[in-house]
Amino acid sequence: MGKLKLFLTWLAFIAVGTANAENYIAIAKPGNVYDEASAKYITVNQYNDDVSVVPGMVFATTEHTPGWFKIEYSPGLHAFVPDQIASSTFKPVGAGSYKVTNNPGQTVEVTTTGNDWSATSNGKTYKGKKWEEILIFLDGNNIAFTVVDIGNGPVAITYDNQVTKFF
């Protein structure tokens, strides 16, 4: 009985770890964000403007249904993007200086020591992580910058709402 209990406890830990595992998608084509897994209602921000995404943006995803990814496009805000605009392949990216694609004039300096990643921009440093070939830099628990290469060279993106206008 003791071995069975230990085995079931081990399975429970694996299930919880799998359920909490983060997945990310990178956007390969310009597109819109939708309230539901349907192209019927485009998500709008506080100014009633459509929320749109550009190539190179990276989002945490919690669900993939036929034709759609559910994403967290801003802290606590969830919506859907069509899976046709998501990239499924990535090229390696690494340390270096990157121009921020969605905020011309801004750069982000990416450094690494082993598996520890960091990015610095405008005098502020962000702790990072690598997921597959995507670099994700956080401001607390929120994505501040990402760097990804979906096939056309590295793309750095800021998620500052003054730039994205997501909400």
mmCIF file of C-alpha atoms in Angstrom:
data_model
loop_
_atom_site.group_PDB
_atom_site.id
_atom_site.type_symbol
_atom_site.label_atom_id
_atom_site.label_comp_id
_atom_site.label_asym_id
_atom_site.label_seq_id
_atom_site.Cartn_x
_atom_site.Cartn_y
_atom_site.Cartn_z
ATOM 1 C CA MET A 1 0.000 0.000 0.000
ATOM 2 C CA GLY A 2 2.872 2.394 0.785
ATOM 3 C CA LYS A 3 4.351 2.033 -2.714
ATOM 4 C CA LEU A 4 0.956 2.658 -4.313
ATOM 5 C CA LYS A 5 0.492 5.838 -2.243
ATOM 6 C CA LEU A 6 3.983 7.028 -3.187
ATOM 7 C CA PHE A 7 3.305 6.298 -6.872
ATOM 8 C CA LEU A 8 -0.027 8.171 -6.798
ATOM 9 C CA THR A 9 1.627 11.142 -5.059
ATOM 10 C CA TRP A 10 4.327 11.169 -7.757
ATOM 11 C CA LEU A 11 1.650 11.134 -10.496
ATOM 12 C CA ALA A 12 -0.166 14.023 -8.812
ATOM 13 C CA PHE A 13 3.023 16.120 -8.785
ATOM 14 C CA ILE A 14 3.567 15.404 -12.473
ATOM 15 C CA ALA A 15 -0.029 16.351 -13.296
ATOM 16 C CA VAL A 16 0.208 19.616 -11.351
ATOM 17 C CA GLY A 17 3.565 20.458 -12.965
ATOM 18 C CA THR A 18 2.152 19.785 -16.417
ATOM 19 C CA ALA A 19 -0.978 21.834 -15.736
ATOM 20 C CA ASN A 20 1.112 24.797 -14.590
ATOM 21 C CA ALA A 21 3.622 24.608 -17.442
ATOM 22 C CA GLU A 22 3.722 27.792 -19.464
ATOM 23 C CA ASN A 23 3.490 27.770 -23.209
ATOM 24 C CA TYR A 24 4.084 30.655 -25.544
ATOM 25 C CA ILE A 25 3.285 31.537 -29.118
ATOM 26 C CA ALA A 26 4.951 34.065 -31.393
ATOM 27 C CA ILE A 27 2.970 36.069 -33.911
ATOM 28 C CA ALA A 28 4.149 35.662 -37.528
ATOM 29 C CA LYS A 29 1.616 37.881 -39.338
ATOM 30 C CA PRO A 30 -0.221 41.088 -38.426
ATOM 31 C CA GLY A 31 -3.666 40.410 -37.015
ATOM 32 C CA ASN A 32 -6.361 41.205 -34.515
ATOM 33 C CA VAL A 33 -7.240 39.888 -31.089
ATOM 34 C CA TYR A 34 -10.761 38.518 -30.557
ATOM 35 C CA ASP A 35 -13.026 38.252 -27.512
ATOM 36 C CA GLU A 36 -13.981 34.682 -28.393
ATOM 37 C CA ALA A 37 -12.618 31.857 -30.525
ATOM 38 C CA SER A 38 -14.485 33.408 -33.432
ATOM 39 C CA ALA A 39 -13.783 36.300 -35.794
ATOM 40 C CA LYS A 40 -17.099 37.875 -34.822
ATOM 41 C CA TYR A 41 -15.940 40.270 -32.063
ATOM 42 C CA ILE A 42 -12.580 42.053 -32.266
ATOM 43 C CA THR A 43 -11.245 42.977 -28.835
ATOM 44 C CA VAL A 44 -11.089 46.734 -28.259
ATOM 45 C CA ASN A 45 -9.069 48.830 -25.814
ATOM 46 C CA GLN A 46 -10.299 51.611 -23.523
ATOM 47 C CA TYR A 47 -10.382 54.033 -26.483
ATOM 48 C CA ASN A 48 -12.585 51.644 -28.488
ATOM 49 C CA ASP A 49 -9.679 50.928 -30.880
ATOM 50 C CA ASP A 50 -9.130 47.394 -32.174
ATOM 51 C CA VAL A 51 -6.430 45.471 -30.318
ATOM 52 C CA SER A 52 -3.942 44.263 -32.916
ATOM 53 C CA VAL A 53 -0.741 42.234 -32.889
ATOM 54 C CA VAL A 54 2.381 42.482 -35.031
ATOM 55 C CA PRO A 55 4.964 39.913 -36.120
ATOM 56 C CA GLY A 56 7.407 39.089 -33.343
ATOM 57 C CA MET A 57 4.998 39.578 -30.442
ATOM 58 C CA VAL A 58 5.025 36.705 -27.964
ATOM 59 C CA PHE A 59 2.173 35.714 -25.666
ATOM 60 C CA ALA A 60 1.548 33.149 -22.964
ATOM 61 C CA THR A 61 -1.098 30.729 -24.159
ATOM 62 C CA THR A 62 -3.345 28.577 -22.018
ATOM 63 C CA GLU A 63 -5.502 26.881 -24.595
ATOM 64 C CA HIS A 64 -5.377 25.745 -28.206
ATOM 65 C CA THR A 65 -8.667 24.885 -29.824
ATOM 66 C CA PRO A 66 -9.087 24.144 -33.530
ATOM 67 C CA GLY A 67 -8.107 27.367 -35.299
ATOM 68 C CA TRP A 68 -7.458 29.478 -32.171
ATOM 69 C CA PHE A 69 -5.003 30.175 -29.363
ATOM 70 C CA LYS A 70 -6.218 31.703 -26.117
ATOM 71 C CA ILE A 71 -3.589 34.235 -25.018
ATOM 72 C CA GLU A 72 -2.906 36.624 -22.191
ATOM 73 C CA TYR A 73 -2.216 39.752 -24.228
ATOM 74 C CA SER A 74 -1.798 42.010 -21.202
ATOM 75 C CA PRO A 75 -1.611 41.130 -17.486
ATOM 76 C CA GLY A 76 -4.971 39.603 -16.575
ATOM 77 C CA LEU A 77 -6.504 40.209 -20.020
ATOM 78 C CA HIS A 78 -7.265 37.125 -22.116
ATOM 79 C CA ALA A 79 -8.483 36.837 -25.696
ATOM 80 C CA PHE A 80 -7.983 34.730 -28.812
ATOM 81 C CA VAL A 81 -5.820 34.924 -31.931
ATOM 82 C CA PRO A 82 -6.237 32.799 -35.048
ATOM 83 C CA ASP A 83 -3.651 30.027 -35.187
ATOM 84 C CA GLN A 84 -2.902 30.977 -38.841
ATOM 85 C CA ILE A 85 -1.016 34.074 -37.632
ATOM 86 C CA ALA A 86 1.128 32.161 -35.103
ATOM 87 C CA SER A 87 4.589 30.841 -35.910
ATOM 88 C CA SER A 88 5.430 27.239 -35.147
ATOM 89 C CA THR A 89 9.166 27.478 -35.855
ATOM 90 C CA PHE A 90 11.837 29.682 -34.366
ATOM 91 C CA LYS A 91 15.495 30.320 -35.093
ATOM 92 C CA PRO A 92 17.985 30.722 -32.242
ATOM 93 C CA VAL A 93 18.501 34.177 -30.719
ATOM 94 C CA GLY A 94 21.065 35.175 -28.151
ATOM 95 C CA ALA A 95 22.891 37.970 -26.414
ATOM 96 C CA GLY A 96 23.217 41.243 -28.284
ATOM 97 C CA SER A 97 21.794 44.674 -28.886
ATOM 98 C CA TYR A 98 18.361 44.766 -30.518
ATOM 99 C CA LYS A 99 16.300 47.656 -31.848
ATOM 100 C CA VAL A 100 12.767 47.459 -30.456
ATOM 101 C CA THR A 101 10.576 46.892 -33.500
ATOM 102 C CA ASN A 102 7.367 48.421 -32.152
ATOM 103 C CA ASN A 103 9.109 51.423 -30.541
ATOM 104 C CA PRO A 104 11.648 52.922 -32.970
ATOM 105 C CA GLY A 105 14.573 54.587 -31.243
ATOM 106 C CA GLN A 106 14.523 52.198 -28.277
ATOM 107 C CA THR A 107 17.062 49.397 -27.937
ATOM 108 C CA VAL A 108 17.339 46.479 -25.564
ATOM 109 C CA GLU A 109 20.678 44.965 -24.544
ATOM 110 C CA VAL A 110 20.440 41.217 -23.910
ATOM 111 C CA THR A 111 23.081 39.370 -21.881
ATOM 112 C CA THR A 112 23.437 35.830 -20.631
ATOM 113 C CA THR A 113 25.576 33.922 -18.196
ATOM 114 C CA GLY A 114 24.834 30.232 -18.543
ATOM 115 C CA ASN A 115 21.059 29.891 -18.231
ATOM 116 C CA ASP A 116 20.610 33.321 -16.617
ATOM 117 C CA TRP A 117 19.261 35.922 -19.043
ATOM 118 C CA SER A 118 18.808 39.646 -18.554
ATOM 119 C CA ALA A 119 17.862 42.642 -20.665
ATOM 120 C CA THR A 120 18.550 46.313 -20.094
ATOM 121 C CA SER A 121 16.691 49.191 -21.695
ATOM 122 C CA ASN A 122 16.478 52.857 -20.691
ATOM 123 C CA GLY A 123 18.585 52.128 -17.587
ATOM 124 C CA LYS A 124 16.287 49.392 -16.220
ATOM 125 C CA THR A 125 17.268 45.719 -16.059
ATOM 126 C CA TYR A 126 14.811 42.842 -16.511
ATOM 127 C CA LYS A 127 15.321 39.211 -15.511
ATOM 128 C CA GLY A 128 14.719 36.809 -18.367
ATOM 129 C CA LYS A 129 14.172 33.233 -19.377
ATOM 130 C CA LYS A 130 14.441 31.201 -22.519
ATOM 131 C CA TRP A 131 11.468 29.157 -23.701
ATOM 132 C CA GLU A 132 12.370 27.050 -26.720
ATOM 133 C CA GLU A 133 14.108 29.719 -28.856
ATOM 134 C CA ILE A 134 12.142 32.668 -27.446
ATOM 135 C CA LEU A 135 13.696 35.103 -24.950
ATOM 136 C CA ILE A 136 11.197 36.534 -22.458
ATOM 137 C CA PHE A 137 12.073 39.368 -20.055
ATOM 138 C CA LEU A 138 9.839 40.134 -17.114
ATOM 139 C CA ASP A 139 8.995 43.195 -15.057
ATOM 140 C CA GLY A 140 7.801 41.363 -11.968
ATOM 141 C CA ASN A 141 5.450 38.714 -13.362
ATOM 142 C CA ASN A 142 4.586 40.676 -16.503
ATOM 143 C CA ILE A 143 6.299 40.453 -19.872
ATOM 144 C CA ALA A 144 8.321 43.623 -20.517
ATOM 145 C CA PHE A 145 10.290 42.561 -23.633
ATOM 146 C CA THR A 146 10.667 39.544 -25.882
ATOM 147 C CA VAL A 147 13.167 38.616 -28.570
ATOM 148 C CA VAL A 148 12.329 35.980 -31.173
ATOM 149 C CA ASP A 149 13.355 35.075 -34.707
ATOM 150 C CA ILE A 150 10.440 33.643 -36.685
ATOM 151 C CA GLY A 151 12.555 33.413 -39.839
ATOM 152 C CA ASN A 152 13.207 37.021 -40.872
ATOM 153 C CA GLY A 153 15.835 37.945 -38.285
ATOM 154 C CA PRO A 154 15.517 38.723 -34.576
ATOM 155 C CA VAL A 155 12.580 40.869 -33.465
ATOM 156 C CA ALA A 156 12.553 42.662 -30.102
ATOM 157 C CA ILE A 157 9.187 43.843 -28.795
ATOM 158 C CA THR A 158 8.185 46.000 -25.837
ATOM 159 C CA TYR A 159 4.875 45.386 -24.075
ATOM 160 C CA ASP A 160 4.660 48.859 -22.553
ATOM 161 C CA ASN A 161 0.993 49.795 -22.880
ATOM 162 C CA GLN A 162 1.918 53.302 -24.050
ATOM 163 C CA VAL A 163 3.314 51.528 -27.131
ATOM 164 C CA THR A 164 0.962 48.556 -27.566
ATOM 165 C CA LYS A 165 -2.240 50.320 -26.487
ATOM 166 C CA PHE A 166 -3.647 46.944 -25.472
ATOM 167 C CA PHE A 167 -5.859 48.439 -22.768
#
